């Protein structure tokens, strides 16, 4: 399977930046800011904080990109930097739940099939706001990049089993929300 | 990464509204961060720093060349410090003249500073004490350090160039209907 154009282009830009080309970083920012902003916005209660976090993320990326040995891991690395920036922000504020604190325990998965039919983006967007932070972040990563469980586990620095469980319950919660909303509409 | 519906991702992203004023503020701050303008107080302060470095480097080199009372390791310390400071002064002066500092990786410049600095230090040491085995060893060691740094940088640049070529091919392939 070939990688998608954005992933390849991002890696090319990272290489050009490492070779000393300043403009490559600006292009990388343009390429990723929408997705990273969407991801960060799911962490914070207000837009101002999300923009501030995005800027802080770019400061960290600027400092760390030259040291990123394997540029093929750029995409998950960008999300990891953004997430860690958001977690630091939540810790500093001291008035919000961290995703780890908000997650359910290691309960066994039920046998339900919660595969989502992704048709109504507006409903899914609203549904994300209804989920817990732990569920919201795994689903957001899945929707934005189609990351695998292992890749999400790498970004969250969690065990794949934990992420699998979170993804399962996140899909369940989203499915219930979608059914409820579609039922109300119908 | 798993296959996904990219059009759904695009629709989801389109749901996210943004306040244009906040977005504009973010863009301005980001531009200021990426391209630091050297003007006003920052420029004056930069000139002072470069001037101080330059003066200290001239004093060090003067002491190395024209003060026979300073001998041994102490003398060479002055010579090497003088070369290092004058190199940094030139780099600082170039940034001030350009009026803007653009963030970028400085692998090539860093390697060049170490390489040419090591040649300068080696030349100084050899000019004054080639007959002294300790000084000659020290000079050769510094030169080898500079050469090693330069070779490592060339290898790294070569790896980046190769990877860039491979990625360009992969990008072209991915753009074809077959790749998509």
Coordinates of C-alpha atoms in Angstrom, one line a residue:
Chain A
X1 CA 0.0 0.0 0.0
X2 CA 1.4 3.4 -0.9
X3 CA 1.4 6.1 1.7
X4 CA -0.9 9.1 1.2
X5 CA 0.4 12.3 -0.5
X6 CA 0.2 14.4 2.6
X7 CA 2.4 12.0 4.6
X8 CA 5.1 11.8 1.8
X9 CA 5.0 15.6 1.3
X10 CA 5.4 16.2 5.0
X11 CA 8.4 14.0 5.1
X12 CA 9.9 15.7 2.1
X13 CA 9.4 19.1 3.9
X14 CA 11.0 17.7 7.1
X15 CA 14.0 16.6 5.1
X16 CA 14.3 20.0 3.3
X17 CA 14.0 21.8 6.7
X18 CA 16.8 19.5 8.1
X19 CA 18.9 20.5 5.1
X20 CA 18.6 24.1 6.2
X21 CA 15.6 25.4 4.1
X22 CA 13.6 27.8 6.3
X23 CA 10.6 27.9 3.9
X24 CA 10.0 24.2 4.3
X25 CA 8.9 24.8 7.9
X26 CA 6.3 27.3 6.8
X27 CA 4.9 24.9 4.3
X28 CA 4.8 22.2 6.9
X29 CA 2.8 24.5 9.2
X30 CA 0.3 25.2 6.3
X31 CA -0.1 21.5 5.6
X32 CA -0.8 20.5 9.2
X33 CA -2.4 23.4 11.0
X34 CA -6.0 22.6 10.2
X35 CA -5.8 19.0 11.5
X36 CA -3.6 19.9 14.5
X37 CA -6.0 22.7 15.4
X38 CA -9.0 20.4 15.2
X39 CA -7.2 17.9 17.4
X40 CA -6.2 20.5 20.0
X41 CA -9.6 22.2 19.9
X42 CA -11.0 18.9 21.2
X43 CA -8.8 19.2 24.2
X44 CA -9.7 22.7 25.3
X45 CA -12.8 24.5 26.2
X46 CA -12.1 27.7 24.3
X47 CA -10.7 28.6 21.0
X48 CA -8.1 31.0 22.3
X49 CA -6.4 28.2 24.2
X50 CA -6.4 26.0 21.1
X51 CA -4.6 28.6 19.0
X52 CA -2.1 29.2 21.8
X53 CA -1.5 25.5 22.1
X54 CA -1.0 25.2 18.4
X55 CA 1.6 27.9 18.5
X56 CA 3.4 26.2 21.4
X57 CA 3.3 23.0 19.4
X58 CA 5.1 24.6 16.5
X59 CA 7.7 26.0 18.8
X60 CA 8.4 22.5 20.0
X61 CA 8.3 21.0 16.5
X62 CA 10.8 23.7 15.4
X63 CA 13.2 22.7 18.2
X64 CA 12.7 19.0 17.7
X65 CA 12.4 18.4 14.0
X66 CA 16.2 18.7 13.4
X67 CA 16.7 15.8 15.9
X68 CA 14.0 13.6 14.5
X69 CA 16.1 10.8 13.1
X70 CA 13.3 8.8 11.4
X71 CA 11.3 11.3 9.4
X72 CA 8.9 8.6 8.3
X73 CA 7.4 8.8 11.8
X74 CA 6.7 12.5 11.3
X75 CA 2.8 12.3 11.3
X76 CA 2.4 10.5 14.6
X77 CA 5.2 12.5 16.1
X78 CA 3.4 15.8 15.3
X79 CA 0.3 14.5 17.1
X80 CA 2.3 13.4 20.0
X81 CA 4.0 16.8 20.4
X82 CA 0.6 18.5 20.1
X83 CA -1.0 16.1 22.6
X84 CA 1.9 16.5 25.1
X85 CA 1.5 20.3 24.8
X86 CA -2.2 20.1 25.5
X87 CA -1.6 17.7 28.5
X88 CA 1.0 20.2 30.0
X89 CA -1.6 22.9 29.6
X90 CA -4.3 20.9 31.4
X91 CA -1.8 20.1 34.2
X92 CA -0.8 23.8 34.5
X93 CA -4.4 24.9 34.8
X94 CA -5.2 22.2 37.3
X95 CA -8.9 22.4 36.6
X96 CA -9.4 19.7 33.9
X97 CA -9.3 16.0 33.7
X98 CA -6.4 14.3 31.9
X99 CA -7.4 11.6 29.4
X100 CA -5.8 8.9 31.6
X101 CA -7.8 10.0 34.6
X102 CA -11.0 10.1 32.6
X103 CA -10.6 6.7 31.0
X104 CA -12.5 3.6 32.2
X105 CA -10.7 0.8 34.1
X106 CA -9.4 -2.3 32.5
X107 CA -12.9 -3.8 32.1
X108 CA -13.4 -6.6 29.5
X109 CA -14.7 -5.6 26.1
X110 CA -18.3 -6.5 25.4
X111 CA -19.2 -8.4 22.3
X112 CA -21.0 -5.6 20.5
X113 CA -20.1 -4.5 17.0
X114 CA -19.8 -0.7 17.1
X115 CA -18.4 0.0 13.6
X116 CA -19.5 3.5 12.6
X117 CA -21.2 4.5 9.4
X118 CA -19.5 7.8 8.7
X119 CA -22.0 9.8 6.8
X120 CA -23.0 12.8 8.7
X121 CA -19.8 14.8 9.6
X122 CA -21.8 17.5 11.4
X123 CA -23.3 14.9 13.8
X124 CA -20.0 13.2 14.4
X125 CA -18.4 16.6 15.1
X126 CA -21.2 17.3 17.7
X127 CA -20.9 13.7 19.0
X128 CA -17.2 14.1 19.7
X129 CA -18.0 17.0 22.1
X130 CA -20.3 14.7 24.1
X131 CA -17.6 12.0 24.7
X132 CA -15.1 11.9 27.5
X133 CA -11.7 13.3 26.7
X134 CA -10.1 9.8 26.6
X135 CA -12.7 8.6 24.1
X136 CA -12.7 11.9 22.1
X137 CA -8.9 11.8 21.5
X138 CA -8.7 8.3 20.2
X139 CA -11.7 8.8 17.9
X140 CA -10.4 12.1 16.7
X141 CA -7.0 10.5 15.8
X142 CA -8.9 7.7 14.1
X143 CA -11.1 10.1 12.1
X144 CA -8.3 12.5 11.1
X145 CA -5.6 10.1 10.1
X146 CA -7.0 6.6 10.2
X147 CA -4.2 5.6 12.6
X148 CA -4.1 2.0 13.7
X149 CA -4.4 1.0 17.4
X150 CA -0.6 0.6 17.6
X151 CA 0.0 4.0 16.1
X152 CA -2.5 5.6 18.5
X153 CA -0.9 3.8 21.4
X154 CA 2.5 5.3 20.3
X155 CA 1.0 8.8 20.3
X156 CA -0.7 8.4 23.6
X157 CA 2.2 6.5 25.1
X158 CA -0.2 3.8 26.3
X159 CA -0.4 0.0 25.8
X160 CA -2.2 -1.1 22.6
X161 CA -4.7 -3.1 24.8
X162 CA -5.7 0.1 26.7
X163 CA -6.1 2.0 23.4
X164 CA -8.1 -0.9 21.9
X165 CA -10.5 -0.8 24.9
X166 CA -10.8 3.0 24.7
X167 CA -11.5 2.8 21.0
X168 CA -14.2 0.1 21.5
X169 CA -16.0 2.2 24.1
X170 CA -15.5 5.4 22.2
X171 CA -17.2 3.9 19.1
X172 CA -20.0 2.5 21.3
X173 CA -20.6 5.9 22.8
X174 CA -20.5 7.6 19.4
X175 CA -22.8 5.0 17.9
X176 CA -25.3 5.5 20.8
X177 CA -25.1 9.3 20.2
X178 CA -25.6 9.0 16.5
X179 CA -28.6 6.6 16.9
X180 CA -30.2 8.9 19.5
X181 CA -29.7 12.0 17.3
X182 CA -30.8 10.3 14.1
X183 CA -33.8 8.9 16.0
X184 CA -34.7 12.4 17.2
X185 CA -34.4 13.8 13.6
X186 CA -36.5 11.0 12.2
Chain B
X1 CA -2.2 3.7 8.7
X2 CA -5.6 2.1 8.1
X3 CA -7.6 3.0 5.0
X4 CA -10.1 5.8 5.7
X5 CA -12.6 8.0 3.9
X6 CA -10.6 11.1 3.3
X7 CA -13.6 13.0 2.1
X8 CA -15.2 12.4 5.5
X9 CA -12.0 13.8 7.2
X10 CA -12.3 16.9 5.0
X11 CA -16.0 17.3 5.9
X12 CA -15.2 16.9 9.6
X13 CA -12.5 19.5 9.5
X14 CA -14.9 21.8 7.7
X15 CA -17.2 21.7 10.8
X16 CA -14.5 23.4 12.9
X17 CA -15.2 27.2 12.8
X18 CA -12.6 29.7 13.8
X19 CA -12.6 33.3 14.9
X20 CA -10.8 35.2 12.2
X21 CA -9.4 37.7 14.7
X22 CA -7.8 34.9 16.9
X23 CA -6.6 33.1 13.7
X24 CA -5.0 36.3 12.5
X25 CA -3.3 36.9 15.9
X26 CA -2.0 33.3 15.8
X27 CA -0.6 33.8 12.3
X28 CA 1.2 37.0 13.2
X29 CA 2.7 35.5 16.3
X30 CA 3.8 32.5 14.4
X31 CA 5.4 34.6 11.7
X32 CA 7.2 36.7 14.3
X33 CA 8.5 33.5 15.9
X34 CA 9.8 32.0 12.6
X35 CA 11.3 35.2 11.3
X36 CA 12.8 37.2 14.2
X37 CA 13.3 40.8 12.9
X38 CA 16.5 42.4 14.1
X39 CA 15.6 46.0 14.5
X40 CA 15.3 48.8 17.1
X41 CA 16.5 47.7 20.6
X42 CA 17.3 44.1 19.4
X43 CA 19.5 45.4 16.6
X44 CA 21.3 47.8 19.0
X45 CA 21.9 45.1 21.5
X46 CA 23.1 42.7 18.8
X47 CA 25.6 45.3 17.6
X48 CA 26.9 45.7 21.1
X49 CA 27.3 42.0 21.6
X50 CA 29.1 41.6 18.2
X51 CA 31.3 44.5 19.0
X52 CA 32.3 43.2 22.4
X53 CA 33.1 39.7 20.9
X54 CA 35.1 41.4 18.1
X55 CA 37.1 43.5 20.6
X56 CA 37.8 40.6 22.9
X57 CA 38.9 38.5 19.9
X58 CA 41.3 41.2 18.7
X59 CA 42.8 41.5 22.2
X60 CA 43.2 37.7 22.4
X61 CA 44.9 37.6 19.0
X62 CA 47.1 40.6 19.8
X63 CA 48.2 38.9 23.0
X64 CA 48.9 35.7 21.1
X65 CA 51.0 37.4 18.4
X66 CA 52.6 40.3 20.1
X67 CA 53.1 39.5 23.8
X68 CA 56.2 37.4 24.3
X69 CA 55.7 37.5 28.0
X70 CA 52.6 35.2 27.7
X71 CA 53.9 31.7 27.1
X72 CA 52.8 28.0 27.1
X73 CA 49.3 26.8 27.2
X74 CA 48.0 30.2 28.3
X75 CA 49.2 31.8 25.1
X76 CA 47.5 29.2 22.9
X77 CA 44.3 29.5 24.9
X78 CA 44.3 33.2 23.8
X79 CA 44.9 32.3 20.2
X80 CA 42.1 29.7 20.0
X81 CA 39.6 31.9 21.9
X82 CA 40.5 34.7 19.5
X83 CA 39.7 32.6 16.5
X84 CA 36.5 31.3 17.9
X85 CA 35.2 34.7 18.9
X86 CA 36.0 36.3 15.6
X87 CA 34.2 33.5 13.8
X88 CA 31.1 34.0 16.0
X89 CA 31.4 37.8 15.4
X90 CA 31.3 37.4 11.6
X91 CA 28.2 35.1 11.9
X92 CA 26.5 37.6 14.2
X93 CA 27.4 40.6 11.9
X94 CA 25.9 38.7 8.9
X95 CA 22.6 38.2 10.8
X96 CA 22.5 41.9 11.8
X97 CA 23.2 43.1 8.3
X98 CA 20.4 40.9 6.9
X99 CA 18.0 42.4 9.5
X100 CA 16.2 39.1 10.1
X101 CA 17.0 35.8 11.7
X102 CA 15.1 32.9 10.1
X103 CA 14.9 29.8 12.2
X104 CA 16.5 26.8 10.4
X105 CA 18.8 24.0 11.2
X106 CA 22.4 25.1 11.1
X107 CA 24.1 21.8 10.5
X108 CA 26.2 23.1 7.6
X109 CA 27.1 26.4 9.2
X110 CA 27.9 24.7 12.5
X111 CA 30.2 22.1 10.8
X112 CA 31.9 24.9 8.8
X113 CA 32.5 26.9 11.9
X114 CA 34.0 23.9 13.7
X115 CA 36.1 22.9 10.7
X116 CA 37.5 26.3 9.8
X117 CA 37.9 27.1 13.5
X118 CA 40.0 23.9 13.9
X119 CA 42.1 24.8 11.0
X120 CA 42.7 28.3 12.5
X121 CA 43.5 26.8 15.9
X122 CA 45.8 24.2 14.3
X123 CA 47.7 26.9 12.3
X124 CA 48.1 29.0 15.4
X125 CA 49.4 26.1 17.4
X126 CA 51.8 25.0 14.7
X127 CA 53.1 28.5 14.0
X128 CA 54.2 28.9 17.6
X129 CA 55.1 25.5 18.8
X130 CA 55.4 22.8 16.2
X131 CA 58.6 21.7 17.8
X132 CA 56.9 21.0 21.1
X133 CA 55.3 17.5 20.9
X134 CA 52.5 18.4 23.4
X135 CA 51.5 21.4 21.3
X136 CA 51.8 19.5 18.0
X137 CA 49.6 16.7 19.4
X138 CA 47.0 19.2 20.7
X139 CA 47.0 21.0 17.3
X140 CA 46.6 17.7 15.4
X141 CA 43.8 16.6 17.8
X142 CA 41.9 19.8 17.3
X143 CA 42.3 19.5 13.5
X144 CA 41.1 15.9 13.5
X145 CA 38.1 16.9 15.6
X146 CA 37.2 19.6 12.9
X147 CA 37.7 17.1 10.1
X148 CA 35.5 14.5 11.8
X149 CA 32.7 17.0 12.4
X150 CA 32.9 18.0 8.7
X151 CA 32.9 14.4 7.4
X152 CA 30.0 13.4 9.7
X153 CA 28.0 16.4 8.4
X154 CA 28.8 15.5 4.8
X155 CA 27.5 11.9 5.5
X156 CA 24.3 13.2 7.1
X157 CA 23.7 15.6 4.2
X158 CA 24.3 12.8 1.8
X159 CA 21.8 10.6 3.6
X160 CA 19.2 13.4 3.5
X161 CA 19.8 14.0 -0.2
X162 CA 19.3 10.3 -0.9
X163 CA 16.1 10.1 1.2
X164 CA 14.8 13.3 -0.5
X165 CA 15.3 11.7 -4.0
X166 CA 13.5 8.5 -2.9
X167 CA 10.6 10.5 -1.4
X168 CA 10.3 12.6 -4.7
X169 CA 9.9 9.4 -6.6
X170 CA 7.4 8.0 -4.1
X171 CA 5.5 11.3 -4.3
X172 CA 5.3 11.1 -8.1
X173 CA 4.2 7.5 -7.9
X174 CA 1.5 8.3 -5.3
X175 CA 0.1 11.1 -7.5
X176 CA -0.5 8.7 -10.4
X177 CA -4.0 6.9 -10.6
X178 CA -2.2 3.6 -9.8
X179 CA -0.7 5.1 -6.6
X180 CA -4.1 6.4 -5.4

